[in-house]
Short mmCIF file of C-alpha atoms in Angstrom, two decimals:
data_model
loop_
_atom_site.label_atom_id
_atom_site.label_comp_id
_atom_site.label_asym_id
_atom_site.label_seq_id
_atom_site.Cartn_x
_atom_site.Cartn_y
_atom_site.Cartn_z
CA UNK V 1 -0.48 0.13 0.39
CA UNK V 2 2.76 2.08 0.66
CA UNK V 3 4.20 1.78 -2.38
CA UNK V 4 1.15 2.05 -4.18
CA UNK V 5 1.22 5.64 -2.66
CA UNK V 6 4.17 6.33 -3.30
CA UNK V 7 4.03 5.89 -7.03
CA UNK V 8 0.77 7.92 -7.12
CA UNK V 9 2.35 10.77 -5.41
CA UNK V 10 5.20 10.48 -8.27
CA UNK V 11 2.52 10.54 -10.85
CA UNK V 12 1.03 13.52 -9.30
CA UNK V 13 4.15 15.55 -9.45
CA UNK V 14 5.31 14.48 -13.06
CA UNK V 15 1.63 15.56 -14.44
CA UNK V 16 1.98 18.47 -12.35
CA UNK V 17 4.75 19.59 -13.60
CA UNK V 18 4.06 18.61 -17.66
CA UNK V 19 1.23 21.08 -16.71
CA UNK V 20 3.13 23.40 -15.77
CA UNK V 21 5.54 23.51 -18.66
CA UNK V 22 2.74 23.10 -21.10
CA UNK V 23 1.08 26.42 -19.01
CA UNK V 24 4.41 28.13 -19.48
CA UNK V 25 4.95 27.90 -23.34
CA UNK V 26 1.18 29.26 -23.41
CA UNK V 27 2.27 32.21 -21.55
CA UNK V 28 5.67 32.70 -23.84
CA UNK V 29 3.36 32.90 -27.29
CA UNK V 30 1.19 35.07 -25.45
CA UNK V 31 2.16 38.87 -26.53
CA UNK V 32 1.84 40.96 -23.13
CA UNK V 33 2.87 44.28 -24.96
CA UNK V 34 0.31 47.20 -23.88
CA UNK V 35 -0.41 47.61 -27.80
CA UNK V 36 -0.82 44.24 -28.88
CA UNK V 37 3.10 44.59 -31.26
CA UNK V 38 4.34 41.50 -30.94
CA UNK V 39 4.71 39.36 -34.14
CA UNK V 40 3.72 42.33 -36.13
CA UNK V 41 5.66 43.11 -39.36
CA UNK V 42 6.68 46.47 -39.05
CA UNK V 43 6.12 48.96 -42.19
CA UNK V 44 7.99 52.72 -42.10
CA UNK V 45 6.74 55.99 -44.23
CA UNK V 46 8.76 58.89 -44.60
CA UNK V 47 7.10 61.46 -46.29
CA UNK V 48 8.89 65.40 -47.81
CA UNK V 49 5.85 66.25 -45.21
CA UNK V 50 2.94 66.37 -43.62
CA UNK V 51 2.38 69.73 -43.88
CA UNK V 52 0.39 69.18 -47.10
CA UNK V 53 -3.76 67.64 -46.91
CA UNK V 54 -2.74 64.96 -49.43
CA UNK V 55 -0.07 62.96 -47.88
CA UNK V 56 -1.85 63.28 -44.80
CA UNK V 57 -4.38 61.15 -46.73
CA UNK V 58 -1.58 58.82 -48.59
CA UNK V 59 -0.25 58.49 -44.77
CA UNK V 60 -4.21 57.63 -43.40
CA UNK V 61 -4.54 54.94 -46.19
CA UNK V 62 -1.41 53.18 -46.48
CA UNK V 63 -1.97 53.03 -42.01
CA UNK V 64 -5.53 51.62 -42.34
CA UNK V 65 -4.61 48.83 -44.94
CA UNK V 66 -1.33 47.92 -43.14
CA UNK V 67 -3.56 47.80 -39.73
CA UNK V 68 -6.30 45.40 -41.83
CA UNK V 69 -3.42 43.16 -41.60
CA UNK V 70 -2.95 43.19 -38.47
CA UNK V 71 0.29 44.91 -38.85
CA UNK V 72 2.05 48.30 -37.87
CA UNK V 73 2.98 51.35 -39.55
CA UNK V 74 5.84 53.95 -38.68
CA UNK V 75 5.54 57.78 -39.97
CA UNK V 76 8.19 60.11 -40.40
CA UNK V 77 8.04 63.62 -41.01
CA UNK V 78 10.93 65.36 -42.06
CA UNK V 79 9.32 68.09 -42.90
CA UNK V 80 11.40 69.09 -46.17
CA UNK V 81 14.68 68.38 -44.68
CA UNK V 82 16.74 66.04 -46.77
CA UNK V 83 19.48 64.87 -44.07
CA UNK V 84 16.26 64.51 -41.30
CA UNK V 85 14.52 62.24 -44.14
CA UNK V 86 17.91 60.24 -44.44
CA UNK V 87 18.18 59.77 -40.65
CA UNK V 88 14.63 58.91 -40.09
CA UNK V 89 14.95 56.09 -43.39
CA UNK V 90 17.93 55.01 -41.26
CA UNK V 91 16.12 54.99 -37.91
CA UNK V 92 12.83 52.53 -39.54
CA UNK V 93 16.05 50.25 -40.47
CA UNK V 94 16.64 49.88 -37.12
CA UNK V 95 13.65 49.53 -36.08
CA UNK V 96 12.70 46.46 -38.05
CA UNK V 97 10.59 47.80 -41.13
CA UNK V 98 10.28 44.78 -43.22
CA UNK V 99 8.84 47.47 -46.04
CA UNK V 100 9.80 51.51 -46.28
CA UNK V 101 7.43 53.86 -48.11
CA UNK V 102 9.56 56.70 -49.44
CA UNK V 103 8.29 60.10 -50.90
CA UNK V 104 11.33 61.71 -51.35
CA UNK V 105 12.52 65.04 -50.38
CA UNK V 106 15.25 65.36 -53.13
CA UNK V 107 14.62 62.91 -55.93
CA UNK V 108 18.51 63.14 -56.18
CA UNK V 109 19.94 63.05 -52.86
CA UNK V 110 18.48 59.59 -51.42
CA UNK V 111 20.88 57.07 -53.32
CA UNK V 112 23.29 56.29 -50.34
CA UNK V 113 20.44 55.69 -47.04
CA UNK V 114 18.59 53.95 -50.69
CA UNK V 115 21.89 51.31 -50.73
CA UNK V 116 21.64 51.18 -47.04
CA UNK V 117 17.94 49.29 -46.99
CA UNK V 118 18.87 47.53 -50.04
CA UNK V 119 21.90 46.09 -48.08
CA UNK V 120 20.03 45.21 -45.12
CA UNK V 121 17.61 43.83 -47.45
CA UNK V 122 14.59 46.24 -46.87
CA UNK V 123 12.73 46.78 -50.09
CA UNK V 124 11.75 50.46 -50.83
CA UNK V 125 8.24 51.42 -52.69
CA UNK V 126 8.89 55.22 -53.79
CA UNK V 127 5.66 57.00 -53.51
CA UNK V 128 3.90 60.14 -55.64
CA UNK V 129 7.55 61.16 -56.39
CA UNK V 130 9.89 58.61 -58.49
CA UNK V 131 14.05 58.24 -57.40
CA UNK V 132 16.66 59.28 -59.52
CA UNK V 133 17.76 56.00 -59.58
CA UNK V 134 14.65 53.11 -60.15
CA UNK V 135 16.97 50.50 -59.23
CA UNK V 136 17.25 51.61 -55.90
CA UNK V 137 13.76 50.69 -54.77
CA UNK V 138 11.19 47.81 -55.51
CA UNK V 139 7.91 49.62 -57.27
CA UNK V 140 7.38 53.30 -58.20
CA UNK V 141 3.59 54.30 -57.18
CA UNK V 142 2.88 57.91 -58.88
CA UNK V 143 0.25 60.05 -60.91
CA UNK V 144 1.28 60.81 -64.47
CA UNK V 145 2.64 63.28 -63.75
CA UNK V 146 3.67 64.67 -67.08
CA UNK V 147 0.29 64.41 -68.50
CA UNK V 148 -1.31 66.29 -65.52
CA UNK V 149 1.05 69.19 -66.73
CA UNK V 150 -0.25 68.43 -70.24
CA UNK V 151 -3.71 68.52 -69.29
CA UNK V 152 -3.83 72.04 -67.75
CA UNK V 153 -1.74 73.12 -70.88
CA UNK V 154 -4.62 71.99 -72.86
CA UNK V 155 -7.23 73.89 -70.82
CA UNK V 156 -5.33 77.08 -70.90
CA UNK V 157 -5.24 76.94 -74.90
CA UNK V 158 -8.58 75.86 -75.10
CA UNK V 159 -9.42 79.91 -72.63
CA UNK V 160 -7.32 82.64 -74.66
CA UNK V 161 -5.12 82.57 -77.59
CA UNK V 162 -1.84 83.76 -75.73
CA UNK V 163 -0.42 84.82 -72.73
CA UNK V 164 2.43 86.25 -69.73
CA UNK V 165 3.03 82.92 -67.69
CA UNK V 166 4.56 82.29 -64.21
CA UNK V 167 5.87 78.90 -63.20
CA UNK V 168 5.49 78.00 -59.05
CA UNK V 169 8.25 74.71 -59.51
CA UNK V 170 9.80 72.37 -56.59
CA UNK V 171 12.91 71.35 -58.36
CA UNK V 172 13.69 69.07 -55.89
CA UNK V 173 10.73 66.46 -56.62
CA UNK V 174 10.77 64.58 -59.97
CA UNK V 175 6.81 64.52 -60.32
CA UNK V 176 6.89 68.48 -59.81
CA UNK V 177 9.53 68.96 -62.52
CA UNK V 178 7.42 66.15 -64.62
CA UNK V 179 3.71 68.70 -64.19
CA UNK V 180 6.03 71.82 -65.56
CA UNK V 181 8.00 70.26 -68.43
CA UNK V 182 4.46 68.50 -69.56
CA UNK V 183 2.41 72.03 -69.16
CA UNK V 184 5.80 74.18 -71.34
CA UNK V 185 6.16 71.50 -73.55
CA UNK V 186 2.19 71.16 -74.68
CA UNK V 187 2.47 75.23 -74.72
CA UNK V 188 5.48 74.99 -76.81
CA UNK V 189 4.16 74.84 -80.07
CA UNK V 190 2.23 78.40 -79.14
CA UNK V 191 4.03 81.01 -79.20
CA UNK V 192 2.21 83.40 -77.80
CA UNK V 193 2.30 82.10 -74.40
CA UNK V 194 5.46 83.39 -73.30
CA UNK V 195 7.05 82.21 -69.77
CA UNK V 196 8.39 84.96 -68.18
CA UNK V 197 8.61 84.22 -64.18
CA UNK V 198 9.55 81.15 -62.44
CA UNK V 199 9.89 80.69 -58.60
CA UNK V 200 10.74 77.63 -56.64
CA UNK V 201 8.14 77.18 -53.47
CA UNK V 202 8.94 73.97 -52.52
CA UNK V 203 4.67 73.03 -52.57
CA UNK V 204 3.87 75.00 -50.03
CA UNK V 205 1.51 77.45 -49.03
CA UNK V 206 3.39 79.79 -47.32
CA UNK V 207 6.63 80.34 -49.66
CA UNK V 208 4.56 80.15 -52.78
CA UNK V 209 2.56 83.87 -51.30
CA UNK V 210 5.54 85.95 -51.25
CA UNK V 211 7.39 84.34 -54.65
CA UNK V 212 3.98 85.07 -56.64
CA UNK V 213 4.32 89.00 -54.81
CA UNK V 214 7.77 88.75 -55.98
CA UNK V 215 6.94 87.60 -59.32
CA UNK V 216 4.06 90.10 -59.83
CA UNK V 217 6.29 93.24 -59.17
CA UNK V 218 8.36 92.35 -61.79
CA UNK V 219 6.03 91.89 -64.15
CA UNK V 220 2.79 93.11 -63.48
CA UNK V 221 1.42 91.38 -67.08
CA UNK V 222 1.26 87.88 -65.45
CA UNK V 223 -2.61 87.02 -66.42
CA UNK V 224 -1.73 83.14 -66.16
CA UNK V 225 0.10 81.20 -63.06
CA UNK V 226 0.95 77.16 -63.37
CA UNK V 227 1.47 76.15 -59.82
CA UNK V 228 3.31 72.59 -59.07
CA UNK V 229 0.42 71.41 -56.64
CA UNK V 230 -2.92 73.32 -55.16
CA UNK V 231 -0.91 74.56 -51.85
CA UNK V 232 1.40 76.45 -54.32
CA UNK V 233 -1.95 77.26 -55.80
CA UNK V 234 -3.65 78.73 -52.55
CA UNK V 235 -0.76 80.66 -52.34
CA UNK V 236 -0.47 82.83 -55.87
CA UNK V 237 -4.33 83.14 -55.27
CA UNK V 238 -3.32 84.66 -51.79
CA UNK V 239 -0.71 87.20 -53.33
CA UNK V 240 -3.40 87.25 -56.32
CA UNK V 241 -5.85 89.05 -54.24
CA UNK V 242 -3.54 91.27 -51.78
CA UNK V 243 -2.39 92.82 -55.92
CA UNK V 244 -6.34 93.19 -56.45
CA UNK V 245 -5.79 90.74 -59.56
CA UNK V 246 -7.98 87.84 -58.04
CA UNK V 247 -10.32 87.01 -61.07
CA UNK V 248 -8.00 88.92 -63.60
CA UNK V 249 -5.21 85.37 -63.56
CA UNK V 250 -5.70 81.92 -64.40
CA UNK V 251 -4.23 80.05 -62.03
CA UNK V 252 -3.60 75.83 -62.07
CA UNK V 253 -2.63 73.62 -60.28
CA UNK V 254 -2.36 69.83 -59.44
CA UNK V 255 -3.99 67.28 -56.63
CA UNK V 256 -7.71 68.40 -55.86
CA UNK V 257 -7.69 69.07 -52.62
CA UNK V 258 -11.14 70.58 -51.14
CA UNK V 259 -10.03 74.29 -51.08
CA UNK V 260 -8.71 74.14 -55.08
CA UNK V 261 -12.38 72.24 -55.27
CA UNK V 262 -14.02 75.74 -53.70
CA UNK V 263 -11.70 78.13 -55.31
CA UNK V 264 -12.88 76.75 -58.83
CA UNK V 265 -16.24 76.85 -57.95
CA UNK V 266 -15.89 80.25 -56.94
CA UNK V 267 -14.57 81.32 -59.91
CA UNK V 268 -11.09 82.62 -58.68
CA UNK V 269 -9.13 79.43 -60.38
CA UNK V 270 -9.05 77.91 -63.27
CA UNK V 271 -8.88 74.06 -63.06
CA UNK V 272 -6.76 71.28 -61.07
CA UNK V 273 -5.41 67.97 -62.52
CA UNK V 274 -6.98 65.76 -59.51
CA UNK V 275 -5.06 63.53 -58.00
CA UNK V 276 -6.00 59.96 -56.62
CA UNK V 277 -3.89 60.08 -52.75
CA UNK V 278 -6.57 56.71 -51.35
CA UNK V 279 -5.71 54.70 -54.76
CA UNK V 280 -2.43 55.54 -54.40
CA UNK V 281 -1.54 54.40 -50.69
CA UNK V 282 -4.04 51.36 -51.72
CA UNK V 283 -1.41 50.61 -54.28
CA UNK V 284 1.48 51.34 -52.38
CA UNK V 285 0.80 48.43 -49.61
CA UNK V 286 -0.50 46.13 -52.19
CA UNK V 287 3.25 45.91 -53.90
CA UNK V 288 4.24 45.71 -50.08
CA UNK V 289 2.71 42.44 -49.57
CA UNK V 290 3.46 41.17 -52.93
CA UNK V 291 6.86 41.60 -52.01
CA UNK V 292 6.42 40.11 -48.79
CA UNK V 293 4.83 36.45 -50.05
CA UNK V 294 7.50 36.56 -52.57
CA UNK V 295 6.10 37.77 -55.74
CA UNK V 296 7.27 39.77 -58.10
CA UNK V 297 6.15 43.75 -57.64
CA UNK V 298 5.30 46.20 -60.89
CA UNK V 299 8.38 48.32 -61.01
CA UNK V 300 6.14 51.73 -62.24
CA UNK V 301 1.97 51.89 -61.31
CA UNK V 302 0.69 55.33 -62.90
CA UNK V 303 -2.75 56.41 -62.00
CA UNK V 304 -4.29 59.29 -64.25
CA UNK V 305 -5.47 62.71 -63.50
CA UNK V 306 -8.60 64.36 -64.29
CA UNK V 307 -8.69 68.08 -65.15
CA UNK V 308 -11.59 70.22 -62.85
CA UNK V 309 -13.19 72.89 -64.07
CA UNK V 310 -15.85 75.13 -63.15
CA UNK V 311 -17.29 73.52 -66.43
CA UNK V 312 -17.32 69.93 -65.62
CA UNK V 313 -17.45 69.96 -61.63
CA UNK V 314 -21.31 69.10 -61.99
CA UNK V 315 -21.66 66.74 -64.59
CA UNK V 316 -18.31 64.62 -63.46
CA UNK V 317 -17.57 62.09 -61.40
CA UNK V 318 -13.72 63.07 -60.28
CA UNK V 319 -11.35 61.22 -57.25
CA UNK V 320 -13.01 61.80 -53.86
CA UNK V 321 -10.30 62.76 -50.86
CA UNK V 322 -12.75 62.18 -48.24
#
């Protein structure tokens, strides 16, 4: 009887140890982090600036899509500093991000840090604007920026036979370069249009406004403005209003922001080439998950733009930002 009791208690002890071990295994598999982030894949996004509603919406869409997959997006805003953007990309690599979405501050200057990403095995997806060396990114998702400029120029040609043109540019961004080139190339066949002034503004309202004011002082006969994006167009409109010329100058932009839509509806702005920031974010995430699944991403995806004017605003369907 005594031997049976010993065997019984020995078996109970072994069983208890086995149960404890099983419990410990289960405990180690649990995610005890406050935000339940353990085991979730990290993605990084670095924009040229988040002081632009376009990039805010792109980021919102990427974040929503990534989180719907159960993963995490870490976003950074270098505030138009290329050195800060390089540092933030390195930081995201060190944090273990498996894919990076990059909107270059300067499309010529990111090659060294993109090479670091490649050596670390972190694929990069360029969004909204290209990088200088396409071989350093897995995929590029942009609007057809050249065509956006062409659309603006064709609409201008349909309205007036000629005029004095001012350009608001951002030469550090390939998207801006392509838009302005499409505009200029289209006007080249119409010699009565003259580009009399051009200024850099980084696509920022607060820089575009004084730049436009300066061009108006030097060239008071300006009656056409092509702005690389809607924030720059808003800056131009503010300067024109101050100069008492709000409704005597044809202003063009690119984006499709609500402020531009309102100004077009009120007759203060000629047109804007509407982009699709939500679709851009979705497509970028689709390429990221293709890469993680071991599939080959599309090297270049270009989304069409559609010109919004006062004439077609009520009759045609345009990409909604909200």
